[in-house]
mmCIF file with all atom_site columns, C-alpha atoms in Angstrom:
data_model
loop_
_atom_site.group_PDB
_atom_site.id
_atom_site.type_symbol
_atom_site.label_atom_id
_atom_site.label_alt_id
_atom_site.label_comp_id
_atom_site.label_asym_id
_atom_site.label_entity_id
_atom_site.label_seq_id
_atom_site.pdbx_PDB_ins_code
_atom_site.Cartn_x
_atom_site.Cartn_y
_atom_site.Cartn_z
_atom_site.occupancy
_atom_site.B_iso_or_equiv
_atom_site.pdbx_formal_charge
_atom_site.auth_seq_id
_atom_site.auth_comp_id
_atom_site.auth_asym_id
_atom_site.auth_atom_id
_atom_site.pdbx_PDB_model_num
ATOM 1   C CA . ASP A 1 1   ? -0.447  -4.836  19.428  1.00 0.00 ? 275 ASP A CA 1
ATOM 2   C CA . THR A 1 2   ? 0.945   -2.802  16.529  1.00 0.00 ? 276 THR A CA 1
ATOM 3   C CA . GLU A 1 3   ? 0.226   -5.018  13.649  1.00 0.00 ? 277 GLU A CA 1
ATOM 4   C CA . VAL A 1 4   ? -2.422  -5.882  11.075  1.00 0.00 ? 278 VAL A CA 1
ATOM 5   C CA . THR A 1 5   ? -2.916  -9.595  10.801  1.00 0.00 ? 279 THR A CA 1
ATOM 6   C CA . GLN A 1 6   ? -4.633  -11.437 7.821   1.00 0.00 ? 280 GLN A CA 1
ATOM 7   C CA . THR A 1 7   ? -5.805  -14.944 7.356   1.00 0.00 ? 281 THR A CA 1
ATOM 8   C CA . PRO A 1 8   ? -5.283  -17.209 5.592   1.00 0.00 ? 282 PRO A CA 1
ATOM 9   C CA . LYS A 1 9   ? -1.877  -16.565 4.171   1.00 0.00 ? 283 LYS A CA 1
ATOM 10  C CA . HIS A 1 10  ? -2.506  -18.655 0.975   1.00 0.00 ? 284 HIS A CA 1
ATOM 11  C CA . LEU A 1 11  ? -5.858  -19.645 -0.578  1.00 0.00 ? 285 LEU A CA 1
ATOM 12  C CA . VAL A 1 12  ? -6.588  -21.815 -3.592  1.00 0.00 ? 286 VAL A CA 1
ATOM 13  C CA . MET A 1 13  ? -10.022 -21.928 -4.684  1.00 0.00 ? 287 MET A CA 1
ATOM 14  C CA . GLY A 1 14  ? -12.188 -23.062 -7.581  1.00 0.00 ? 288 GLY A CA 1
ATOM 15  C CA . MET A 1 15  ? -14.485 -20.744 -9.579  1.00 0.00 ? 289 MET A CA 1
ATOM 16  C CA . THR A 1 16  ? -17.580 -22.108 -7.898  1.00 0.00 ? 290 THR A CA 1
ATOM 17  C CA . ASN A 1 17  ? -16.370 -21.885 -4.307  1.00 0.00 ? 291 ASN A CA 1
ATOM 18  C CA . LYS A 1 18  ? -17.302 -19.470 -1.662  1.00 0.00 ? 292 LYS A CA 1
ATOM 19  C CA . LYS A 1 19  ? -14.659 -18.374 0.741   1.00 0.00 ? 293 LYS A CA 1
ATOM 20  C CA . SER A 1 20  ? -13.674 -15.442 3.066   1.00 0.00 ? 294 SER A CA 1
ATOM 21  C CA . LEU A 1 21  ? -10.489 -13.473 3.860   1.00 0.00 ? 295 LEU A CA 1
ATOM 22  C CA . LYS A 1 22  ? -10.033 -11.995 7.344   1.00 0.00 ? 296 LYS A CA 1
ATOM 23  C CA . CYS A 1 23  ? -8.281  -8.981  8.732   1.00 0.00 ? 297 CYS A CA 1
ATOM 24  C CA . GLU A 1 24  ? -7.675  -7.854  12.204  1.00 0.00 ? 298 GLU A CA 1
ATOM 25  C CA . GLN A 1 25  ? -6.171  -4.945  14.014  1.00 0.00 ? 299 GLN A CA 1
ATOM 26  C CA . HIS A 1 26  ? -6.070  -3.789  17.725  1.00 0.00 ? 300 HIS A CA 1
ATOM 27  C CA . MET A 1 27  ? -4.502  -0.444  17.125  1.00 0.00 ? 301 MET A CA 1
ATOM 28  C CA . GLY A 1 28  ? -7.744  1.418   17.614  1.00 0.00 ? 302 GLY A CA 1
ATOM 29  C CA . HIS A 1 29  ? -7.724  2.393   14.005  1.00 0.00 ? 303 HIS A CA 1
ATOM 30  C CA . ARG A 1 30  ? -11.235 3.551   12.590  1.00 0.00 ? 304 ARG A CA 1
ATOM 31  C CA . ALA A 1 31  ? -10.427 3.101   8.768   1.00 0.00 ? 305 ALA A CA 1
ATOM 32  C CA . MET A 1 32  ? -9.781  -0.118  7.171   1.00 0.00 ? 306 MET A CA 1
ATOM 33  C CA . TYR A 1 33  ? -9.101  -0.963  3.640   1.00 0.00 ? 307 TYR A CA 1
ATOM 34  C CA . TRP A 1 34  ? -8.874  -3.798  1.103   1.00 0.00 ? 308 TRP A CA 1
ATOM 35  C CA . TYR A 1 35  ? -6.509  -3.760  -1.791  1.00 0.00 ? 309 TYR A CA 1
ATOM 36  C CA . LYS A 1 36  ? -5.683  -6.013  -4.533  1.00 0.00 ? 310 LYS A CA 1
ATOM 37  C CA . GLN A 1 37  ? -1.966  -6.394  -5.919  1.00 0.00 ? 311 GLN A CA 1
ATOM 38  C CA . LYS A 1 38  ? -0.975  -8.127  -9.025  1.00 0.00 ? 312 LYS A CA 1
ATOM 39  C CA . ALA A 1 39  ? 2.650   -9.067  -9.536  1.00 0.00 ? 313 ALA A CA 1
ATOM 40  C CA . LYS A 1 40  ? 4.869   -6.051  -10.281 1.00 0.00 ? 314 LYS A CA 1
ATOM 41  C CA . LYS A 1 41  ? 1.993   -3.593  -9.794  1.00 0.00 ? 315 LYS A CA 1
ATOM 42  C CA . PRO A 1 42  ? 1.173   -1.210  -6.950  1.00 0.00 ? 316 PRO A CA 1
ATOM 43  C CA . PRO A 1 43  ? -1.656  -1.958  -4.474  1.00 0.00 ? 317 PRO A CA 1
ATOM 44  C CA . GLU A 1 44  ? -5.052  -1.139  -6.116  1.00 0.00 ? 318 GLU A CA 1
ATOM 45  C CA . LEU A 1 45  ? -7.791  0.180   -3.677  1.00 0.00 ? 319 LEU A CA 1
ATOM 46  C CA . MET A 1 46  ? -10.983 -1.966  -3.602  1.00 0.00 ? 320 MET A CA 1
ATOM 47  C CA . PHE A 1 47  ? -12.809 -0.880  -0.527  1.00 0.00 ? 321 PHE A CA 1
ATOM 48  C CA . VAL A 1 48  ? -12.617 1.603   2.419   1.00 0.00 ? 322 VAL A CA 1
ATOM 49  C CA . TYR A 1 49  ? -14.545 1.392   5.713   1.00 0.00 ? 323 TYR A CA 1
ATOM 50  C CA . SER A 1 50  ? -14.490 4.389   7.814   1.00 0.00 ? 324 SER A CA 1
ATOM 51  C CA . TYR A 1 51  ? -16.113 4.042   11.341  1.00 0.00 ? 325 TYR A CA 1
ATOM 52  C CA . GLU A 1 52  ? -17.470 0.720   10.278  1.00 0.00 ? 326 GLU A CA 1
ATOM 53  C CA . LYS A 1 53  ? -19.335 2.153   7.434   1.00 0.00 ? 327 LYS A CA 1
ATOM 54  C CA . LEU A 1 54  ? -18.438 1.489   3.721   1.00 0.00 ? 328 LEU A CA 1
ATOM 55  C CA . SER A 1 55  ? -17.352 4.821   2.231   1.00 0.00 ? 329 SER A CA 1
ATOM 56  C CA . ILE A 1 56  ? -15.772 3.791   -0.928  1.00 0.00 ? 330 ILE A CA 1
ATOM 57  C CA . ASN A 1 57  ? -16.283 0.856   -3.418  1.00 0.00 ? 331 ASN A CA 1
ATOM 58  C CA . GLU A 1 58  ? -13.975 1.379   -6.303  1.00 0.00 ? 332 GLU A CA 1
ATOM 59  C CA . SER A 1 59  ? -16.095 -0.204  -8.940  1.00 0.00 ? 333 SER A CA 1
ATOM 60  C CA . VAL A 1 60  ? -15.372 -3.759  -7.789  1.00 0.00 ? 334 VAL A CA 1
ATOM 61  C CA . PRO A 1 61  ? -17.367 -6.645  -9.145  1.00 0.00 ? 335 PRO A CA 1
ATOM 62  C CA . SER A 1 62  ? -20.065 -7.944  -6.891  1.00 0.00 ? 336 SER A CA 1
ATOM 63  C CA . ARG A 1 63  ? -18.249 -11.360 -6.640  1.00 0.00 ? 337 ARG A CA 1
ATOM 64  C CA . PHE A 1 64  ? -16.197 -9.460  -3.983  1.00 0.00 ? 338 PHE A CA 1
ATOM 65  C CA . SER A 1 65  ? -18.383 -8.567  -0.862  1.00 0.00 ? 339 SER A CA 1
ATOM 66  C CA . PRO A 1 66  ? -16.729 -6.652  2.040   1.00 0.00 ? 340 PRO A CA 1
ATOM 67  C CA . GLU A 1 67  ? -17.989 -6.757  5.627   1.00 0.00 ? 341 GLU A CA 1
ATOM 68  C CA . CYS A 1 68  ? -16.925 -4.920  8.741   1.00 0.00 ? 342 CYS A CA 1
ATOM 69  C CA . PRO A 1 69  ? -18.368 -6.737  11.827  1.00 0.00 ? 343 PRO A CA 1
ATOM 70  C CA . ASN A 1 70  ? -16.730 -4.279  14.189  1.00 0.00 ? 344 ASN A CA 1
ATOM 71  C CA . SER A 1 71  ? -13.965 -1.621  14.382  1.00 0.00 ? 345 SER A CA 1
ATOM 72  C CA . SER A 1 72  ? -11.311 -4.472  14.709  1.00 0.00 ? 346 SER A CA 1
ATOM 73  C CA . LEU A 1 73  ? -12.348 -6.907  11.920  1.00 0.00 ? 347 LEU A CA 1
ATOM 74  C CA . LEU A 1 74  ? -12.728 -6.664  8.233   1.00 0.00 ? 348 LEU A CA 1
ATOM 75  C CA . ASN A 1 75  ? -13.693 -9.644  5.981   1.00 0.00 ? 349 ASN A CA 1
ATOM 76  C CA . LEU A 1 76  ? -13.670 -9.908  2.217   1.00 0.00 ? 350 LEU A CA 1
ATOM 77  C CA . HIS A 1 77  ? -16.287 -12.645 0.957   1.00 0.00 ? 351 HIS A CA 1
ATOM 78  C CA . LEU A 1 78  ? -15.344 -14.277 -2.218  1.00 0.00 ? 352 LEU A CA 1
ATOM 79  C CA . HIS A 1 79  ? -17.918 -16.008 -4.497  1.00 0.00 ? 353 HIS A CA 1
ATOM 80  C CA . ALA A 1 80  ? -17.698 -17.091 -8.171  1.00 0.00 ? 354 ALA A CA 1
ATOM 81  C CA . LEU A 1 81  ? -14.285 -15.633 -8.745  1.00 0.00 ? 355 LEU A CA 1
ATOM 82  C CA . GLN A 1 82  ? -12.430 -15.742 -12.089 1.00 0.00 ? 356 GLN A CA 1
ATOM 83  C CA . PRO A 1 83  ? -8.745  -16.838 -12.668 1.00 0.00 ? 357 PRO A CA 1
ATOM 84  C CA . GLU A 1 84  ? -7.729  -13.187 -13.207 1.00 0.00 ? 358 GLU A CA 1
ATOM 85  C CA . ASP A 1 85  ? -8.879  -12.423 -9.673  1.00 0.00 ? 359 ASP A CA 1
ATOM 86  C CA . SER A 1 86  ? -5.695  -14.397 -8.533  1.00 0.00 ? 360 SER A CA 1
ATOM 87  C CA . ALA A 1 87  ? -3.567  -11.759 -6.685  1.00 0.00 ? 361 ALA A CA 1
ATOM 88  C CA . LEU A 1 88  ? -2.259  -10.771 -3.250  1.00 0.00 ? 362 LEU A CA 1
ATOM 89  C CA . TYR A 1 89  ? -5.053  -9.237  -1.217  1.00 0.00 ? 363 TYR A CA 1
ATOM 90  C CA . LEU A 1 90  ? -3.903  -6.818  1.303   1.00 0.00 ? 364 LEU A CA 1
ATOM 91  C CA . CYS A 1 91  ? -5.643  -5.240  4.255   1.00 0.00 ? 365 CYS A CA 1
ATOM 92  C CA . ALA A 1 92  ? -4.659  -2.048  5.820   1.00 0.00 ? 366 ALA A CA 1
ATOM 93  C CA . SER A 1 93  ? -5.757  0.244   8.484   1.00 0.00 ? 367 SER A CA 1
ATOM 94  C CA . SER A 1 94  ? -5.280  3.850   9.464   1.00 0.00 ? 368 SER A CA 1
ATOM 95  C CA . GLN A 1 95  ? -6.096  5.942   12.580  1.00 0.00 ? 369 GLN A CA 1
ATOM 96  C CA . GLY A 1 96  ? -9.053  7.870   11.274  1.00 0.00 ? 370 GLY A CA 1
ATOM 97  C CA . ALA A 1 97  ? -9.121  9.937   8.185   1.00 0.00 ? 371 ALA A CA 1
ATOM 98  C CA . ARG A 1 98  ? -8.411  8.198   4.912   1.00 0.00 ? 372 ARG A CA 1
ATOM 99  C CA . ARG A 1 99  ? -5.375  10.570  4.537   1.00 0.00 ? 373 ARG A CA 1
ATOM 100 C CA . ASP A 1 100 ? -3.786  9.070   7.565   1.00 0.00 ? 374 ASP A CA 1
ATOM 101 C CA . THR A 1 101 ? -0.724  6.731   7.533   1.00 0.00 ? 375 THR A CA 1
ATOM 102 C CA . GLN A 1 102 ? -1.878  3.214   6.351   1.00 0.00 ? 376 GLN A CA 1
ATOM 103 C CA . TYR A 1 103 ? -0.414  0.038   7.920   1.00 0.00 ? 377 TYR A CA 1
ATOM 104 C CA . PHE A 1 104 ? -0.584  -3.127  5.860   1.00 0.00 ? 378 PHE A CA 1
ATOM 105 C CA . GLY A 1 105 ? -1.160  -6.611  6.819   1.00 0.00 ? 379 GLY A CA 1
ATOM 106 C CA . PRO A 1 106 ? 0.938   -9.594  5.312   1.00 0.00 ? 380 PRO A CA 1
ATOM 107 C CA . GLY A 1 107 ? -1.666  -10.272 2.569   1.00 0.00 ? 381 GLY A CA 1
ATOM 108 C CA . THR A 1 108 ? -3.471  -13.266 1.456   1.00 0.00 ? 382 THR A CA 1
ATOM 109 C CA . ARG A 1 109 ? -2.056  -14.844 -1.862  1.00 0.00 ? 383 ARG A CA 1
ATOM 110 C CA . LEU A 1 110 ? -5.098  -16.045 -3.682  1.00 0.00 ? 384 LEU A CA 1
ATOM 111 C CA . THR A 1 111 ? -5.107  -18.384 -6.597  1.00 0.00 ? 385 THR A CA 1
ATOM 112 C CA . VAL A 1 112 ? -8.312  -19.091 -8.611  1.00 0.00 ? 386 VAL A CA 1
ATOM 113 C CA . LEU A 1 113 ? -8.341  -22.344 -10.604 1.00 0.00 ? 387 LEU A CA 1
ATOM 114 C CA . GLY B 2 1   ? -8.810  12.182  -8.876  1.00 0.00 ? 13  GLY B CA 1
ATOM 115 C CA . GLU B 2 2   ? -5.205  11.974  -7.778  1.00 0.00 ? 14  GLU B CA 1
ATOM 116 C CA . ASN B 2 3   ? -2.642  10.562  -10.281 1.00 0.00 ? 15  ASN B CA 1
ATOM 117 C CA . VAL B 2 4   ? 0.919   9.702   -9.143  1.00 0.00 ? 16  VAL B CA 1
ATOM 118 C CA . GLU B 2 5   ? 3.757   9.083   -11.707 1.00 0.00 ? 17  GLU B CA 1
ATOM 119 C CA . GLN B 2 6   ? 6.987   7.497   -10.344 1.00 0.00 ? 18  GLN B CA 1
ATOM 120 C CA . HIS B 2 7   ? 10.520  7.221   -12.024 1.00 0.00 ? 19  HIS B CA 1
ATOM 121 C CA . PRO B 2 8   ? 12.721  5.322   -12.706 1.00 0.00 ? 20  PRO B CA 1
ATOM 122 C CA . SER B 2 9   ? 10.741  1.809   -12.834 1.00 0.00 ? 21  SER B CA 1
ATOM 123 C CA . THR B 2 10  ? 14.009  0.037   -12.165 1.00 0.00 ? 22  THR B CA 1
ATOM 124 C CA . LEU B 2 11  ? 17.220  1.247   -10.588 1.00 0.00 ? 23  LEU B CA 1
ATOM 125 C CA . SER B 2 12  ? 20.515  -0.501  -10.156 1.00 0.00 ? 24  SER B CA 1
ATOM 126 C CA . VAL B 2 13  ? 23.351  0.883   -7.905  1.00 0.00 ? 25  VAL B CA 1
ATOM 127 C CA . GLN B 2 14  ? 26.533  -0.259  -6.483  1.00 0.00 ? 26  GLN B CA 1
ATOM 128 C CA . GLU B 2 15  ? 26.692  -0.767  -2.805  1.00 0.00 ? 27  GLU B CA 1
ATOM 129 C CA . GLY B 2 16  ? 27.593  2.390   -0.994  1.00 0.00 ? 28  GLY B CA 1
ATOM 130 C CA . ASP B 2 17  ? 26.209  4.607   -3.793  1.00 0.00 ? 29  ASP B CA 1
ATOM 131 C CA . SER B 2 18  ? 23.144  6.823   -3.320  1.00 0.00 ? 30  SER B CA 1
ATOM 132 C CA . ALA B 2 19  ? 19.621  6.055   -4.890  1.00 0.00 ? 31  ALA B CA 1
ATOM 133 C CA . VAL B 2 20  ? 17.085  8.566   -5.916  1.00 0.00 ? 32  VAL B CA 1
ATOM 134 C CA . ILE B 2 21  ? 13.562  7.942   -6.751  1.00 0.00 ? 33  ILE B CA 1
ATOM 135 C CA . LYS B 2 22  ? 11.080  10.686  -8.048  1.00 0.00 ? 34  LYS B CA 1
ATOM 136 C CA . CYS B 2 23  ? 7.362   11.042  -7.909  1.00 0.00 ? 35  CYS B CA 1
ATOM 137 C CA . THR B 2 24  ? 5.036   13.681  -9.299  1.00 0.00 ? 36  THR B CA 1
ATOM 138 C CA . TYR B 2 25  ? 1.359   14.130  -8.337  1.00 0.00 ? 37  TYR B CA 1
ATOM 139 C CA . SER B 2 26  ? -1.575  15.945  -9.895  1.00 0.00 ? 38  SER B CA 1
ATOM 140 C CA . ASP B 2 27  ? -3.918  16.970  -7.219  1.00 0.00 ? 39  ASP B CA 1
ATOM 141 C CA . SER B 2 28  ? -2.797  20.134  -5.504  1.00 0.00 ? 40  SER B CA 1
ATOM 142 C CA . ALA B 2 29  ? -4.877  19.236  -2.462  1.00 0.00 ? 41  ALA B CA 1
ATOM 143 C CA . SER B 2 30  ? -2.689  16.263  -1.811  1.00 0.00 ? 42  SER B CA 1
ATOM 144 C CA . ASN B 2 31  ? -0.882  16.939  1.676   1.00 0.00 ? 43  ASN B CA 1
ATOM 145 C CA . TYR B 2 32  ? 0.542   13.644  2.765   1.00 0.00 ? 44  TYR B CA 1
ATOM 146 C CA . PHE B 2 33  ? 3.306   11.637  0.876   1.00 0.00 ? 45  PHE B CA 1
ATOM 147 C CA . PRO B 2 34  ? 4.395   8.328   2.368   1.00 0.00 ? 46  PRO B CA 1
ATOM 148 C CA . TRP B 2 35  ? 7.094   5.959   0.914   1.00 0.00 ? 47  TRP B CA 1
ATOM 149 C CA . TYR B 2 36  ? 6.703   2.252   1.196   1.00 0.00 ? 48  TYR B CA 1
ATOM 150 C CA . LYS B 2 37  ? 9.301   -0.561  0.776   1.00 0.00 ? 49  LYS B CA 1
ATOM 151 C CA . GLN B 2 38  ? 8.012   -3.909  -0.279  1.00 0.00 ? 50  GLN B CA 1
ATOM 152 C CA . GLU B 2 39  ? 10.289  -6.859  -0.376  1.00 0.00 ? 51  GLU B CA 1
ATOM 153 C CA . LEU B 2 40  ? 9.290   -9.923  -2.508  1.00 0.00 ? 52  LEU B CA 1
ATOM 154 C CA . GLY B 2 41  ? 6.472   -11.693 -1.014  1.00 0.00 ? 53  GLY B CA 1
ATOM 155 C CA . LYS B 2 42  ? 6.051   -9.359  1.899   1.00 0.00 ? 54  LYS B CA 1
ATOM 156 C CA . ARG B 2 43  ? 3.732   -6.438  2.870   1.00 0.00 ? 55  ARG B CA 1
ATOM 157 C CA . PRO B 2 44  ? 4.466   -2.873  2.045   1.00 0.00 ? 56  PRO B CA 1
ATOM 158 C CA . GLN B 2 45  ? 6.179   -1.234  5.015   1.00 0.00 ? 57  GLN B CA 1
ATOM 159 C CA . LEU B 2 46  ? 6.157   2.483   5.471   1.00 0.00 ? 58  LEU B CA 1
ATOM 160 C CA . ILE B 2 47  ? 9.788   3.746   5.576   1.00 0.00 ? 59  ILE B CA 1
ATOM 161 C CA . ILE B 2 48  ? 9.272   7.486   5.640   1.00 0.00 ? 60  ILE B CA 1
ATOM 162 C CA . ASP B 2 49  ? 6.598   10.081  5.077   1.00 0.00 ? 61  ASP B CA 1
ATOM 163 C CA . ILE B 2 50  ? 6.252   13.785  4.764   1.00 0.00 ? 62  ILE B CA 1
ATOM 164 C CA . ARG B 2 51  ? 3.363   16.305  5.127   1.00 0.00 ? 63  ARG B CA 1
ATOM 165 C CA . SER B 2 52  ? 2.904   19.324  3.017   1.00 0.00 ? 64  SER B CA 1
ATOM 166 C CA . ASN B 2 53  ? 3.943   21.816  5.652   1.00 0.00 ? 65  ASN B CA 1
ATOM 167 C CA . VAL B 2 54  ? 7.586   20.472  5.607   1.00 0.00 ? 66  VAL B CA 1
ATOM 168 C CA . GLY B 2 55  ? 9.942   20.574  2.576   1.00 0.00 ? 67  GLY B CA 1
ATOM 169 C CA . GLU B 2 56  ? 12.385  17.843  3.714   1.00 0.00 ? 68  GLU B CA 1
ATOM 170 C CA . LYS B 2 57  ? 12.614  14.964  6.302   1.00 0.00 ? 69  LYS B CA 1
ATOM 171 C CA . LYS B 2 58  ? 15.392  12.691  7.144   1.00 0.00 ? 70  LYS B CA 1
ATOM 172 C CA . ASP B 2 59  ? 15.709  9.383   8.992   1.00 0.00 ? 71  ASP B CA 1
ATOM 173 C CA . GLN B 2 60  ? 19.267  7.999   9.071   1.00 0.00 ? 72  GLN B CA 1
ATOM 174 C CA . ARG B 2 61  ? 20.094  6.923   5.454   1.00 0.00 ? 73  ARG B CA 1
ATOM 175 C CA . ILE B 2 62  ? 16.825  7.924   4.074   1.00 0.00 ? 74  ILE B CA 1
ATOM 176 C CA . ALA B 2 63  ? 15.457  11.470  3.319   1.00 0.00 ? 75  ALA B CA 1
ATOM 177 C CA . VAL B 2 64  ? 12.428  12.731  1.386   1.00 0.00 ? 76  VAL B CA 1
ATOM 178 C CA . THR B 2 65  ? 12.138  16.146  -0.172  1.00 0.00 ? 77  THR B CA 1
ATOM 179 C CA . LEU B 2 66  ? 8.824   17.845  -1.197  1.00 0.00 ? 78  LEU B CA 1
ATOM 180 C CA . ASN B 2 67  ? 8.308   20.699  -3.677  1.00 0.00 ? 79  ASN B CA 1
ATOM 181 C CA . LYS B 2 68  ? 4.711   21.694  -3.454  1.00 0.00 ? 80  LYS B CA 1
ATOM 182 C CA . THR B 2 69  ? 4.868   24.372  -6.185  1.00 0.00 ? 81  THR B CA 1
ATOM 183 C CA . ALA B 2 70  ? 6.277   21.801  -8.749  1.00 0.00 ? 82  ALA B CA 1
ATOM 184 C CA . LYS B 2 71  ? 4.109   18.969  -7.249  1.00 0.00 ? 83  LYS B CA 1
ATOM 185 C CA . HIS B 2 72  ? 6.999   16.467  -6.968  1.00 0.00 ? 84  HIS B CA 1
ATOM 186 C CA . PHE B 2 73  ? 8.672   14.681  -4.087  1.00 0.00 ? 85  PHE B CA 1
ATOM 187 C CA . SER B 2 74  ? 11.720  12.391  -3.998  1.00 0.00 ? 86  SER B CA 1
ATOM 188 C CA . LEU B 2 75  ? 13.206  9.566   -1.874  1.00 0.00 ? 87  LEU B CA 1
ATOM 189 C CA . HIS B 2 76  ? 16.956  9.751   -1.248  1.00 0.00 ? 88  HIS B CA 1
ATOM 190 C CA . ILE B 2 77  ? 18.782  6.620   0.080   1.00 0.00 ? 89  ILE B CA 1
ATOM 191 C CA . THR B 2 78  ? 22.472  7.139   0.849   1.00 0.00 ? 90  THR B CA 1
ATOM 192 C CA . GLU B 2 79  ? 25.187  4.605   1.541   1.00 0.00 ? 91  GLU B CA 1
ATOM 193 C CA . THR B 2 80  ? 22.984  1.819   0.014   1.00 0.00 ? 92  THR B CA 1
ATOM 194 C CA . GLN B 2 81  ? 23.112  -1.792  1.278   1.00 0.00 ? 93  GLN B CA 1
ATOM 195 C CA . PRO B 2 82  ? 22.144  -5.003  -0.380  1.00 0.00 ? 94  PRO B CA 1
ATOM 196 C CA . GLU B 2 83  ? 19.246  -5.162  1.943   1.00 0.00 ? 95  GLU B CA 1
ATOM 197 C CA . ASP B 2 84  ? 17.863  -1.929  0.562   1.00 0.00 ? 96  ASP B CA 1
ATOM 198 C CA . SER B 2 85  ? 16.977  -3.940  -2.563  1.00 0.00 ? 97  SER B CA 1
ATOM 199 C CA . ALA B 2 86  ? 13.114  -3.997  -2.886  1.00 0.00 ? 98  ALA B CA 1
ATOM 200 C CA . VAL B 2 87  ? 10.375  -2.373  -4.690  1.00 0.00 ? 99  VAL B CA 1
ATOM 201 C CA . TYR B 2 88  ? 9.639   1.183   -3.367  1.00 0.00 ? 100 TYR B CA 1
ATOM 202 C CA . PHE B 2 89  ? 6.161   2.852   -3.853  1.00 0.00 ? 101 PHE B CA 1
ATOM 203 C CA . CYS B 2 90  ? 5.517   6.557   -3.422  1.00 0.00 ? 102 CYS B CA 1
ATOM 204 C CA . ALA B 2 91  ? 2.014   7.572   -2.534  1.00 0.00 ? 103 ALA B CA 1
ATOM 205 C CA . ALA B 2 92  ? -0.043  10.866  -2.478  1.00 0.00 ? 104 ALA B CA 1
ATOM 206 C CA . SER B 2 93  ? -2.945  11.374  -0.340  1.00 0.00 ? 105 SER B CA 1
ATOM 207 C CA . SER B 2 94  ? -5.679  13.954  -0.314  1.00 0.00 ? 106 SER B CA 1
ATOM 208 C CA . ASN B 2 95  ? -8.961  12.250  0.457   1.00 0.00 ? 107 ASN B CA 1
ATOM 209 C CA . ASP B 2 96  ? -7.511  8.831   -0.514  1.00 0.00 ? 108 ASP B CA 1
ATOM 210 C CA . MET B 2 97  ? -3.955  7.618   -1.107  1.00 0.00 ? 109 MET B CA 1
ATOM 211 C CA . ARG B 2 98  ? -2.868  6.656   -4.658  1.00 0.00 ? 110 ARG B CA 1
ATOM 212 C CA . PHE B 2 99  ? 0.338   4.821   -5.380  1.00 0.00 ? 111 PHE B CA 1
ATOM 213 C CA . GLY B 2 100 ? 3.034   5.335   -7.998  1.00 0.00 ? 112 GLY B CA 1
ATOM 214 C CA . ALA B 2 101 ? 3.768   2.306   -10.167 1.00 0.00 ? 113 ALA B CA 1
ATOM 215 C CA . GLY B 2 102 ? 6.796   1.432   -8.192  1.00 0.00 ? 114 GLY B CA 1
ATOM 216 C CA . THR B 2 103 ? 10.620  1.368   -8.452  1.00 0.00 ? 115 THR B CA 1
ATOM 217 C CA . ARG B 2 104 ? 12.526  -1.899  -8.264  1.00 0.00 ? 116 ARG B CA 1
ATOM 218 C CA . LEU B 2 105 ? 15.907  -1.041  -6.709  1.00 0.00 ? 117 LEU B CA 1
ATOM 219 C CA . THR B 2 106 ? 18.798  -3.518  -6.861  1.00 0.00 ? 118 THR B CA 1
ATOM 220 C CA . VAL B 2 107 ? 21.885  -2.774  -4.785  1.00 0.00 ? 119 VAL B CA 1
ATOM 221 C CA . LYS B 2 108 ? 24.893  -4.808  -6.095  1.00 0.00 ? 120 LYS B CA 1
ATOM 222 C CA . PRO B 2 109 ? 27.400  -5.963  -3.409  1.00 0.00 ? 121 PRO B CA 1
#
């Protein structure tokens, strides 16, 4: 398996909802990432997990909560989001070091009403 | 931290012409420079990359050049085709990868 997969593809949620985004890879990669991408902008790094430990949190609001249950899975828990959080959320993985080639999942298109 | 600048922001070429996108970076410790292509509504896909011990790399119609002294690198696409139309992002990585702002390439048939 040479792909990063993400579910769901689309998500619409209200500001009081709790939802989770899921990411999975079976390439044996030990670093996994969450990015946020707004329209016509580059991906913006949110979180990095390296060997299942959170190593970077780029000053992301606490309404976003990452979780790495094992080396193949990465979750992003969402709670009390704002309309400005609407974006494409991309997961990526790389072999080991954060400077390695990153492979992206297809993303989850999130709309917050 | 690393800062990556990318130019131009938009580029329109005629099918068959060449396209060049340029990026500069600030962190001299950066040693890995990937280029991603992102079609509308799709994921960024790696198209070519270069490491700092190499000055140039080519893969069919796509080439990347790196000038470490000047801290800039460029993407060259020859014989462009309409399916090359997309947004292209450069990135530079020392400890972490930082993206340029992107170039929207349009290839007119």
